[in-house]
mmCIF file of C-alpha atoms and ligand atoms in Angstrom:
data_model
loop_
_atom_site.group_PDB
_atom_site.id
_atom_site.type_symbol
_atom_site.label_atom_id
_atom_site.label_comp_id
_atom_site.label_asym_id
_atom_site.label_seq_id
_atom_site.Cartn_x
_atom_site.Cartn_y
_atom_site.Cartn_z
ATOM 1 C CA UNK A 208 -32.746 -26.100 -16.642
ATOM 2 C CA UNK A 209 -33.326 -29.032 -18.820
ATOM 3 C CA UNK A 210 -29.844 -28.252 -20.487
ATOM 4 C CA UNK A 211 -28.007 -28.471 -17.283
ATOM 5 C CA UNK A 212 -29.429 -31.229 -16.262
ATOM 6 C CA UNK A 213 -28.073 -33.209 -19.127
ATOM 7 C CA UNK A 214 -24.366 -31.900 -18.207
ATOM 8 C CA UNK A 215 -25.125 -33.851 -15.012
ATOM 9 C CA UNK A 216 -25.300 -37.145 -17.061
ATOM 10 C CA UNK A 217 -21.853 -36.483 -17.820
ATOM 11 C CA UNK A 218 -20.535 -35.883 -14.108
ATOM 12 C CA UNK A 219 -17.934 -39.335 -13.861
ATOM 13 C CA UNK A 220 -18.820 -41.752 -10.540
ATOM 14 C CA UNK A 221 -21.677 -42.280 -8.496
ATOM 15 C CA UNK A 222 -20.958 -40.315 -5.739
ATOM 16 C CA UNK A 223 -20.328 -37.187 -7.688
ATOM 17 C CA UNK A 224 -23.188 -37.869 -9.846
ATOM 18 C CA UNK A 225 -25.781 -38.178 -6.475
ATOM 19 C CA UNK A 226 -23.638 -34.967 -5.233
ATOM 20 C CA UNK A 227 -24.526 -33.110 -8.340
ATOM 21 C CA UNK A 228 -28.104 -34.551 -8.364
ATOM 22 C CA UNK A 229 -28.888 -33.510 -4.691
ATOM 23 C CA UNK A 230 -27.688 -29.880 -5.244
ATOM 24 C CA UNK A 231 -29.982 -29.916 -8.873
ATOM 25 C CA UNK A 232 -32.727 -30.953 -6.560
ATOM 26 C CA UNK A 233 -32.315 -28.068 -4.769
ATOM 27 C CA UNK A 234 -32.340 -25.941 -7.739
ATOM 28 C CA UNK A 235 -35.349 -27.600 -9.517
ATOM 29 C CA UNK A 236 -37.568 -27.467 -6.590
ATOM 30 C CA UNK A 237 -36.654 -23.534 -5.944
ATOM 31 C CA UNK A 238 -37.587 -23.656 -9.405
ATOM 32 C CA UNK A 239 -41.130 -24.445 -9.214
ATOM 33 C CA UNK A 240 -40.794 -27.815 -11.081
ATOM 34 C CA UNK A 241 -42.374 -31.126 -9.133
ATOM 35 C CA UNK A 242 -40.030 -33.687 -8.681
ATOM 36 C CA UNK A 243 -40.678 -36.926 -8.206
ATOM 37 C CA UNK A 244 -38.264 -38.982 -6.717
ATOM 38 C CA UNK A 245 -39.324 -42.336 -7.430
ATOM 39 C CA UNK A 246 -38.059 -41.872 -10.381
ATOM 40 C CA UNK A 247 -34.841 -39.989 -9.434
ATOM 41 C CA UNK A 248 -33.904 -43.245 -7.103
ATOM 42 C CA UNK A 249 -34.402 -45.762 -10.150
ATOM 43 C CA UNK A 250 -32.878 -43.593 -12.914
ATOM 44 C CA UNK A 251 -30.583 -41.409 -11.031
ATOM 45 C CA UNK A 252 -31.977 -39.324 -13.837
ATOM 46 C CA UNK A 253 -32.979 -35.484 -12.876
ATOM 47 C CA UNK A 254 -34.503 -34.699 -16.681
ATOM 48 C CA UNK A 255 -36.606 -37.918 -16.092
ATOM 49 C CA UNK A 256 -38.154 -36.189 -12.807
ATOM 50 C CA UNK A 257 -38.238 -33.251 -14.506
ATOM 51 C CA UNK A 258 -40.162 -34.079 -17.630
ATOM 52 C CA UNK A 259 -42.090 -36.291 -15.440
ATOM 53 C CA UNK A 260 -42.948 -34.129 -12.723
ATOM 54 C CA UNK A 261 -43.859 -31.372 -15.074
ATOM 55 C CA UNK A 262 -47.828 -31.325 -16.238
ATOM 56 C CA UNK A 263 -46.850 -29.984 -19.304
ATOM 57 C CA UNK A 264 -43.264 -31.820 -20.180
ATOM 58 C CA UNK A 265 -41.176 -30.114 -22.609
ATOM 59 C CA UNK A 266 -39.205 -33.060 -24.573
ATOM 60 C CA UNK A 267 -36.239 -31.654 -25.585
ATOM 61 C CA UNK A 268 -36.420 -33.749 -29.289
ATOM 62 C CA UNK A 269 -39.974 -32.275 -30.938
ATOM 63 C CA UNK A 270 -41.584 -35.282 -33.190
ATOM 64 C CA UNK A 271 -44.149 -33.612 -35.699
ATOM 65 C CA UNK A 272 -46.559 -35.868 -37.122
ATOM 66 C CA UNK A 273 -44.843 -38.496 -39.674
ATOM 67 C CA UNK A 274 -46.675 -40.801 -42.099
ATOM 68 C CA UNK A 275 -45.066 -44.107 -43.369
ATOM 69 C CA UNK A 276 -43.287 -44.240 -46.385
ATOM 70 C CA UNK A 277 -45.130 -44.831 -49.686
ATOM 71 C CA UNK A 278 -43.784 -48.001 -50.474
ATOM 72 C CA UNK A 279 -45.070 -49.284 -47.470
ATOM 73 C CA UNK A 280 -49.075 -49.938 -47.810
ATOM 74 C CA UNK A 281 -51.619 -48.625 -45.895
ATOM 75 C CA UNK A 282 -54.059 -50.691 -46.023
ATOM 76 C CA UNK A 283 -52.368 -53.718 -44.446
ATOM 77 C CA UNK A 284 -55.303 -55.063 -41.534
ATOM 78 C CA UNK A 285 -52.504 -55.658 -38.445
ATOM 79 C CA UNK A 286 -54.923 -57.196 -35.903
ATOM 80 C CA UNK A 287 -53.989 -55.248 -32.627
ATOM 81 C CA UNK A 288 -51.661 -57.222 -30.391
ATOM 82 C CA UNK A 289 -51.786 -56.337 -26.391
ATOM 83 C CA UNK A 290 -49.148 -57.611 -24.321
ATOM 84 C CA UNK A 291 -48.538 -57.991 -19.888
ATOM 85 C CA UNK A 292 -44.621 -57.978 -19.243
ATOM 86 C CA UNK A 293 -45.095 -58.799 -15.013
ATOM 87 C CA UNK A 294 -41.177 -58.599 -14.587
ATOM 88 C CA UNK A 295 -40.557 -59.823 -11.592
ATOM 89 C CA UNK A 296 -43.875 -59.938 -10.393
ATOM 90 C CA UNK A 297 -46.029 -60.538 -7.908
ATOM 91 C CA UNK A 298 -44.093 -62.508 -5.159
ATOM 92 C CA UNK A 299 -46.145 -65.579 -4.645
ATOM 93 C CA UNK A 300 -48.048 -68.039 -6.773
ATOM 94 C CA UNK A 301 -51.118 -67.587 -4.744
ATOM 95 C CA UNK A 302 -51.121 -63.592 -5.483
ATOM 96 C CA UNK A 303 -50.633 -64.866 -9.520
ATOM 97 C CA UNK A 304 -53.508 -66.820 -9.337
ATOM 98 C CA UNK A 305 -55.777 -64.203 -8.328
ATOM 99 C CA UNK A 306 -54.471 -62.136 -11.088
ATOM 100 C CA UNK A 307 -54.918 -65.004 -13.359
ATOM 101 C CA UNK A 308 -58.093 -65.505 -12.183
ATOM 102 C CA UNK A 309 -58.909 -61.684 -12.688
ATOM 103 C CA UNK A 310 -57.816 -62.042 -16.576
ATOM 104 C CA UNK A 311 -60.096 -64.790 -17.086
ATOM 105 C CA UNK A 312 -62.943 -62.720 -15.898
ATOM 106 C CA UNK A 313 -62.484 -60.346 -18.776
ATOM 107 C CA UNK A 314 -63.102 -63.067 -21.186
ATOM 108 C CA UNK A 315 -62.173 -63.444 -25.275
ATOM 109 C CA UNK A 316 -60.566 -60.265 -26.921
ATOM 110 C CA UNK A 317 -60.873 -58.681 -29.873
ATOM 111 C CA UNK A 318 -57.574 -57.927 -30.021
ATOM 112 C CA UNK A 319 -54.550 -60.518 -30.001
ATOM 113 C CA UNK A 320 -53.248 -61.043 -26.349
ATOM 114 C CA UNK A 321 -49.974 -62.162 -24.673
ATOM 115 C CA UNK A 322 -48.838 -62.132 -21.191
ATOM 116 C CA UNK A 323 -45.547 -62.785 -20.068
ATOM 117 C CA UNK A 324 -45.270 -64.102 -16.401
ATOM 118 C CA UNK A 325 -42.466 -65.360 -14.232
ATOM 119 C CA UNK A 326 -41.395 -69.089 -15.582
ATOM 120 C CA UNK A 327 -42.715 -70.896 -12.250
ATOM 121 C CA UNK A 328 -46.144 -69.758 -12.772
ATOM 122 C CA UNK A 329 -46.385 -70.552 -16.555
ATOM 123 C CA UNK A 330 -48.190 -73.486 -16.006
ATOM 124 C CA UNK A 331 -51.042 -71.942 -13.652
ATOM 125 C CA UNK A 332 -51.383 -69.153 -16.211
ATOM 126 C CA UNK A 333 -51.662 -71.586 -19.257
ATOM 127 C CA UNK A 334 -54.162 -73.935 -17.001
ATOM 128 C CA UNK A 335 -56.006 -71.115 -15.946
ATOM 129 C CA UNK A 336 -56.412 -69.217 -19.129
ATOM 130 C CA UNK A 337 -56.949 -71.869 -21.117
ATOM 131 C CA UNK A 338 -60.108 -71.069 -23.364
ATOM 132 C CA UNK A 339 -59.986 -67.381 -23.238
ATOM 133 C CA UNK A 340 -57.647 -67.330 -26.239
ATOM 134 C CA UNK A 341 -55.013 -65.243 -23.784
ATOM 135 C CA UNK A 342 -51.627 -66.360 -24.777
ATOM 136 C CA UNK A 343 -48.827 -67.653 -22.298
ATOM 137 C CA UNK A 344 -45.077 -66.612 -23.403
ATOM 138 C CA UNK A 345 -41.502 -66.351 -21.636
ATOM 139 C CA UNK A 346 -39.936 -63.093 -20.175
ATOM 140 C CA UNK A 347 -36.519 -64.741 -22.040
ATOM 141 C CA UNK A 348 -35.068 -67.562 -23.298
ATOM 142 C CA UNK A 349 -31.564 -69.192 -23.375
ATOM 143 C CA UNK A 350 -30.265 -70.040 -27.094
ATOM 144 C CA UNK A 351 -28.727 -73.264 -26.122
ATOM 145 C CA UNK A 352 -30.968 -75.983 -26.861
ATOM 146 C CA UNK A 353 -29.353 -78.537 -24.081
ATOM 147 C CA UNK A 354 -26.775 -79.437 -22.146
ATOM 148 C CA UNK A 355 -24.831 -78.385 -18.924
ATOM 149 C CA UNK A 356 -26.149 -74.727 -19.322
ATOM 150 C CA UNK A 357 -27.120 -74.363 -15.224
ATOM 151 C CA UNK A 358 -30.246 -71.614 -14.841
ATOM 152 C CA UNK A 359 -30.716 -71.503 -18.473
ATOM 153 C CA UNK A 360 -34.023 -72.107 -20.458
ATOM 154 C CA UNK A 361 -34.314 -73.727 -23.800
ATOM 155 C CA UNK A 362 -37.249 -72.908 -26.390
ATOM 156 C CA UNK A 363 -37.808 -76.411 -27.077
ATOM 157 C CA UNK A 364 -38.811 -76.440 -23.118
ATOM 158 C CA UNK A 365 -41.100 -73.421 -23.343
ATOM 159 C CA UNK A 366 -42.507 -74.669 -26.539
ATOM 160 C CA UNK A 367 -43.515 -78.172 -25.275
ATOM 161 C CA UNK A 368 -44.512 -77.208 -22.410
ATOM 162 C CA UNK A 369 -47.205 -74.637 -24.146
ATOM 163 C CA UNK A 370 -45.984 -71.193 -24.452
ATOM 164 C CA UNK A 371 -46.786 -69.142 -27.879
ATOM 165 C CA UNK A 372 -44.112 -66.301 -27.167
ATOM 166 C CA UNK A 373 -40.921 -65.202 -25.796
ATOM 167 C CA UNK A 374 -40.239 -61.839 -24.649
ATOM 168 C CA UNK A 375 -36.626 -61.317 -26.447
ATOM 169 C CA UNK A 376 -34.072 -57.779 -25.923
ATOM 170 C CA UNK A 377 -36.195 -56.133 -23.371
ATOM 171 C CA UNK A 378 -34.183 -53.061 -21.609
ATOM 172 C CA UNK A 379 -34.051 -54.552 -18.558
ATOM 173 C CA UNK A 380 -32.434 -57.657 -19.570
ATOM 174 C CA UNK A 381 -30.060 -55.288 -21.772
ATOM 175 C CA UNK A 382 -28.806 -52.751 -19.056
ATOM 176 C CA UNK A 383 -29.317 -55.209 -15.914
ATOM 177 C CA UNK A 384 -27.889 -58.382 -17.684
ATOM 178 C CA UNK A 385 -25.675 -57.013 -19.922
ATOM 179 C CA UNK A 386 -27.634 -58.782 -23.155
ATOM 180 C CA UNK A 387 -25.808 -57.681 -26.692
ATOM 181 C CA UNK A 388 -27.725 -57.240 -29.529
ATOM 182 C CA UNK A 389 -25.812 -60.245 -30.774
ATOM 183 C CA UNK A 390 -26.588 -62.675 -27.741
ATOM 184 C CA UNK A 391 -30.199 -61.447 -28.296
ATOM 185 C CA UNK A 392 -29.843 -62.141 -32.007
ATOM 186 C CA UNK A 393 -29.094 -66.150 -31.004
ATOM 187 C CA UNK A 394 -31.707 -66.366 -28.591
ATOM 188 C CA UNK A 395 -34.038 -65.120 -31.763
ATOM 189 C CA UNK A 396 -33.008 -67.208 -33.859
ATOM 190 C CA UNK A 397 -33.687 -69.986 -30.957
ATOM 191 C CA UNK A 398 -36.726 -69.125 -30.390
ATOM 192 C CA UNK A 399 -37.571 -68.911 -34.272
ATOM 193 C CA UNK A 400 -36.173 -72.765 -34.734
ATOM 194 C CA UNK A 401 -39.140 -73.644 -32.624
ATOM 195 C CA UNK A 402 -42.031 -73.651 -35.292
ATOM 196 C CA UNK A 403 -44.756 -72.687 -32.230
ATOM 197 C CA UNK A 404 -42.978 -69.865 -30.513
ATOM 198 C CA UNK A 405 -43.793 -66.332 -31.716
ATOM 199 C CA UNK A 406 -41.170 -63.734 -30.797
ATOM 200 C CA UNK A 407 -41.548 -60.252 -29.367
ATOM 201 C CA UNK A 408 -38.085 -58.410 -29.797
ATOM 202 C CA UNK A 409 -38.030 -54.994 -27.581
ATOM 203 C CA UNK A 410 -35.489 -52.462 -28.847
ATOM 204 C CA UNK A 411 -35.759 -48.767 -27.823
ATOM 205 C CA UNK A 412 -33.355 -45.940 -27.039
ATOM 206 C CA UNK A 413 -32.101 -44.294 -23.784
ATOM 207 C CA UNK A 414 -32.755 -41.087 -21.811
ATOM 208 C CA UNK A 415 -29.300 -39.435 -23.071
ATOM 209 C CA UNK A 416 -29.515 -41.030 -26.700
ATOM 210 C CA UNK A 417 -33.039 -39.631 -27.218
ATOM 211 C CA UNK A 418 -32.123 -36.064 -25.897
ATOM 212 C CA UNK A 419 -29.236 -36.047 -28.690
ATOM 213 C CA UNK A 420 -31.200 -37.521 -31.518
ATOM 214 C CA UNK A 421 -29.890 -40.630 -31.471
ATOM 215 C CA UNK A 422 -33.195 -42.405 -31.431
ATOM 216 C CA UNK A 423 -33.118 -43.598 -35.482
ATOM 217 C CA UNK A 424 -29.879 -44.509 -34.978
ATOM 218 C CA UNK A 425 -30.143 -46.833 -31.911
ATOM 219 C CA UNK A 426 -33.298 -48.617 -33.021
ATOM 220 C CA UNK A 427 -31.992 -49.081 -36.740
ATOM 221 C CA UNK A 428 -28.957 -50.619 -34.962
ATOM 222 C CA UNK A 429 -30.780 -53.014 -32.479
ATOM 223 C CA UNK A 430 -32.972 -54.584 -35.269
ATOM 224 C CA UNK A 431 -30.460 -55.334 -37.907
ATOM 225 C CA UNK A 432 -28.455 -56.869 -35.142
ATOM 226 C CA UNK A 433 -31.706 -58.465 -33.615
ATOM 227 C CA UNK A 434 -33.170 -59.849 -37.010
ATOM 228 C CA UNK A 435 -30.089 -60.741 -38.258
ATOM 229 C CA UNK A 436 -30.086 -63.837 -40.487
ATOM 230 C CA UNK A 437 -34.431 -63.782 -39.505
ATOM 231 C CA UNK A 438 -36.371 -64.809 -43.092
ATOM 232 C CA UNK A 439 -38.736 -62.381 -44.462
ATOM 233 C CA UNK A 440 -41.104 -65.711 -44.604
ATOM 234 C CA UNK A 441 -40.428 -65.667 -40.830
ATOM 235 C CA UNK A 442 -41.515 -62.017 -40.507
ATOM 236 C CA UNK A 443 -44.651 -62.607 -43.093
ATOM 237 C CA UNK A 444 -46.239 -65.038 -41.122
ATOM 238 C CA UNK A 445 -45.926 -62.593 -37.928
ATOM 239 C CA UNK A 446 -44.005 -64.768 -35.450
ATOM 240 C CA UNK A 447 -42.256 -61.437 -34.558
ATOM 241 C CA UNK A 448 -43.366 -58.477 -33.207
ATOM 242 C CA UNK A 449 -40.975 -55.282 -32.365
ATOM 243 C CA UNK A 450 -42.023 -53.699 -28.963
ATOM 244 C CA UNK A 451 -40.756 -50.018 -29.478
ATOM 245 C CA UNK A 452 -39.804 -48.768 -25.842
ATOM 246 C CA UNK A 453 -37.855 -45.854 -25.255
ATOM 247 C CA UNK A 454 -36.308 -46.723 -21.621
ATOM 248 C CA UNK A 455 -36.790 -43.324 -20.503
ATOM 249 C CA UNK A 456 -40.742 -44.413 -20.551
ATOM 250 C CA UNK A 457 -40.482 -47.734 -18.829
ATOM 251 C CA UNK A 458 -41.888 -47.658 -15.413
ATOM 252 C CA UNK A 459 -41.690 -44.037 -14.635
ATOM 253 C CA UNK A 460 -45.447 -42.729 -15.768
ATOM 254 C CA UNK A 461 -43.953 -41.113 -18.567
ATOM 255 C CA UNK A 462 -46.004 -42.250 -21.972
ATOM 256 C CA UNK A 463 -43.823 -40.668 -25.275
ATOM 257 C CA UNK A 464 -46.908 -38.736 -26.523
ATOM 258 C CA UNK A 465 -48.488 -40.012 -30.238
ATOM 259 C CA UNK A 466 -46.498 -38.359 -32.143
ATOM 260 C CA UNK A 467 -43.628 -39.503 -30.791
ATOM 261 C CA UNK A 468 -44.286 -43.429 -30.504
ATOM 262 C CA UNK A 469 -45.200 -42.972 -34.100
ATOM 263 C CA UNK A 470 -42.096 -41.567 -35.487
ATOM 264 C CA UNK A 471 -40.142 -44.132 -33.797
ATOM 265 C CA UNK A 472 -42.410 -46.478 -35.506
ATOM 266 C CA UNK A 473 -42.331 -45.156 -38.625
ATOM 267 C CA UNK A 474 -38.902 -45.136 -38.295
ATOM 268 C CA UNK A 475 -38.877 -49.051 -37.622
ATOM 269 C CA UNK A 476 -40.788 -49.367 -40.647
ATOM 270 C CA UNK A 477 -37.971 -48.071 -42.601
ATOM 271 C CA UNK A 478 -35.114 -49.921 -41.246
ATOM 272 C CA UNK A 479 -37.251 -53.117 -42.273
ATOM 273 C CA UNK A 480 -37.953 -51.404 -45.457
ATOM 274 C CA UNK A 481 -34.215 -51.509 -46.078
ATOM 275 C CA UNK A 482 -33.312 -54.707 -44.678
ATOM 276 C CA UNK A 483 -35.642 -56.967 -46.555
ATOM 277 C CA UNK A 484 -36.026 -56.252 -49.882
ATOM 278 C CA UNK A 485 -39.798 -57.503 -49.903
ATOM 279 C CA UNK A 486 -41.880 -53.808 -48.736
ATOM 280 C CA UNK A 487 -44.824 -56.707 -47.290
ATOM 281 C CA UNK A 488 -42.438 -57.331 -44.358
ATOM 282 C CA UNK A 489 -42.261 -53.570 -43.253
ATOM 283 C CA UNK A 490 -45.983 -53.759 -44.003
ATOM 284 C CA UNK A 491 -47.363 -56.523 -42.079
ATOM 285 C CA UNK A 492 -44.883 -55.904 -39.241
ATOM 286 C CA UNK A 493 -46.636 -55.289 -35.946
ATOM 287 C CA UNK A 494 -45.144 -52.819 -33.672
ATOM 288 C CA UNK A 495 -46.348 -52.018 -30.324
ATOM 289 C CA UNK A 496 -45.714 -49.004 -28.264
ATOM 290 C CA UNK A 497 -45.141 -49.800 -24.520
ATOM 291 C CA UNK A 498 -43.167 -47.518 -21.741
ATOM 292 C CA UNK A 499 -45.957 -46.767 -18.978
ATOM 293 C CA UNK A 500 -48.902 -47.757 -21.114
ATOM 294 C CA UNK A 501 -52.179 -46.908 -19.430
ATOM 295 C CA UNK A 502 -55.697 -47.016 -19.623
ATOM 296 C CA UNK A 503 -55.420 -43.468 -19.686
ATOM 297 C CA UNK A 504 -52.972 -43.185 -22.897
ATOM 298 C CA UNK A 505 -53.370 -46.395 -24.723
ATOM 299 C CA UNK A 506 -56.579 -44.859 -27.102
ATOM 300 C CA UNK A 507 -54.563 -41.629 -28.219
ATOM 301 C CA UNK A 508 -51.317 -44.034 -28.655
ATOM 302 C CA UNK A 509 -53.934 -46.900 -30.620
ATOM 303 C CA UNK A 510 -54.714 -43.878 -32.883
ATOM 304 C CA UNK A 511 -51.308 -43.484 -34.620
ATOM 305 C CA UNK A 512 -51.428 -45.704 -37.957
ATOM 306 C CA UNK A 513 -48.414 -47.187 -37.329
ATOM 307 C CA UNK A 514 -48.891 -48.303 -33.118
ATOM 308 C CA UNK A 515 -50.662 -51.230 -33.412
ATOM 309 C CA UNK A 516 -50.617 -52.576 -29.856
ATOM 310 C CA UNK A 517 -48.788 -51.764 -26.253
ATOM 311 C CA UNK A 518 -46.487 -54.063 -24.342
ATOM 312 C CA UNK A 519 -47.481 -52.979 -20.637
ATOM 313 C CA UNK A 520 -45.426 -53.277 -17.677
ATOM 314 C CA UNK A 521 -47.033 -52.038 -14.105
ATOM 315 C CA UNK A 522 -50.845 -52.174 -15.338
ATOM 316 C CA UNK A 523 -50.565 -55.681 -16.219
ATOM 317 C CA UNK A 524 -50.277 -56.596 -13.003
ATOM 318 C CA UNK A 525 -54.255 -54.975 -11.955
ATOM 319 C CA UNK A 526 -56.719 -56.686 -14.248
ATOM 320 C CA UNK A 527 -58.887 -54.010 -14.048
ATOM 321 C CA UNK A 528 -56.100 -51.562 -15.824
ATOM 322 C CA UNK A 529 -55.229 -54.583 -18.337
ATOM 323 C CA UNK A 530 -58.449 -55.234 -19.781
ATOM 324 C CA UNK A 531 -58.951 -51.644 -20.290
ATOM 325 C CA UNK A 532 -56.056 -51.223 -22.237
ATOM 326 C CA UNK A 533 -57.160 -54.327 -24.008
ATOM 327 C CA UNK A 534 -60.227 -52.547 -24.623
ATOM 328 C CA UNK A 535 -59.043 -49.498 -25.705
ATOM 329 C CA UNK A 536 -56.764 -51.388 -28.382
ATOM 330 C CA UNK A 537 -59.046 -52.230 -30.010
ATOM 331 C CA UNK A 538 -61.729 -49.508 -30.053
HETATM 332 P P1 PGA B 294 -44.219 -50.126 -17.856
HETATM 333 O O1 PGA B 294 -43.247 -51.285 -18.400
HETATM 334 O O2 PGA B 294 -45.529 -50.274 -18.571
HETATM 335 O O3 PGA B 294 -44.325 -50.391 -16.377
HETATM 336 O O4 PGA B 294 -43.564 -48.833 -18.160
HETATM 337 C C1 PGA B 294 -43.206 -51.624 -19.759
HETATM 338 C C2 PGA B 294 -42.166 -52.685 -20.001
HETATM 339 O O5 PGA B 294 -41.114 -52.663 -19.348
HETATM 340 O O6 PGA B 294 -42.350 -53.566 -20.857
#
């Protein structure tokens, strides 16, 4: 079933591709599998309902369990590092406030923590959080530094105005904005001219790429673009974290499963290993995990030597989901 499915990726136009998913609808459900069409409206992807719909998903691509390379040391302390990506959310600044308000409550972390809220309530969140050692950062940033650049952001602004990180290459701003690895490769290199911004650079690899093995690939591309030119002193000090999200995990309740998030990681670890002759910088690298991140996963995910934090989308947005996957970083 799975295999047809993926012919259906192929199908050429909309229409013929919603034709084709209707009738494999009709099929899967005669088939005993759940679907769940949430995810079918966003993706327009059957295997996504299927594997999510299924209690026991079979992933197509089996991940055994990987260690890092030997060059790369194991004993490297990477202080966890939790991150809240609210998109495009909530609608008003009173509803951010209460959510604000509802991070405070959970006080100082053990582990490092970011969120990343829409720009116009930046200045509530760092107002509100200030003292709870919760960072404020940027969903994006423009690479132009000023000028007659209409809707754009610089760093410089998000810098002085008290942000710590920018949210660089997510999916969304990829497949929705049509962001190149090259364009996202300025706005790094932006961001990095700014001695107090910190940048967290997503990369991660499609439904169809990751059902034909292309997962190594992609990612291996997407950083050497992304970092291009980026100083291994840059990268030593931390002010960049890779967010490893697979985009077939964002938002649809389907968490890759340990093994997986950590052979993506481990495979990170080598494209850094290759790019920058120093082995510290694919040591000290901090990569978190995130594609539906919950309180429920994040433990199992935290246990994998080389996931050392979650970027999280929808459970960001309930404190009460947030500062247990804060939590569970770190224990
Ligand atoms: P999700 O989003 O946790 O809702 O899947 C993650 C993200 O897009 O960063």
């Amino acid at each position: 079933m799975i295999l047809y499915i993926h012919l259906l990726h192929k199908q050429p136009g909309n229409n013929m591709k919603l034709f084709y998913c209707n009738l494999s609808l009709v099929l899967a459900t005669a088939a005993g599998f759940t679907i769940q069409t949430g995810n079918i409206n966003k993706y327009n992807s059957i295997s996504t309902a299927l594997y999510a719909g299924n209690p026991n998903p079979v992933f197509p691509v089996q991940y055994a369990p990987v260690a890092a390379s030997p060059a790369i040391s194991s004993n490297t302390n990477r202080r966890p590092i939790v991150a809240g990506n609210w998109k495009l959310n909530p609608a008003t600044k009173a509803e951010a406030i209460e959510l604000l308000n509802g991070l405070k409550a959970g006080g100082v972390h053990d582990s490092e923590v970011v969120i990343f809220p829409p720009l116009p309530y930046l200045s509530d969140a760092l107002t509100i959080l200030a003292g709870t050692g919760i960072n404020v950062g940027a969903q994006n940033a423009g690479s132009n530094t000023k000028g007659a650049f209409t809707g754009e952001i610089a760093p410089s602004m998000l810098a002085s105005s008290g942000c710590s990180h920018v949210l660089l290459g997510h999916s969304e701003r990829r497949s929705l904005f049509g962001e190149s690895d090259s364009s996202i490769n300025e706005r790094v290199q932006a961001c990095l001219a700014e001695a107090s911004l910190n940048v967290v650079l997503c990369v991660g690899e499609t439904l169809e790429e990751y059902e034909i093995g292309l997962l190594k690939s992609v990612v291996d591309t997407q950083l050497r673009k992304g970092l291009a030119g980026v100083s291994a002193d840059d990268l030593l000090m931390g002010r960049v974290v890779i967010a490893y999200e697979p985009v077939w995990a964002i938002g649809t309740g389907l968490v890759a499963t340990p093994n997986q998030a950590q052979a993506a990681h481990v495979a990170i670890r080598d494209t850094l290993l290759s790019m920058y002759t120093n082995p510290e910088v694919a040591s000290k690298m901090r990569i978190q995990y995130g594609g539906s991140v919950s309180p429920d996963s994040v433990k199992d995910l935290m246990a994998m030597p080389d996931v050392d934090g979650a970027l999280v989308g929808g459970a960001s947005l309930i404190p009460d989901s947030f500062l247990k996957i804060i939590q569970g970083s770190w224990n």
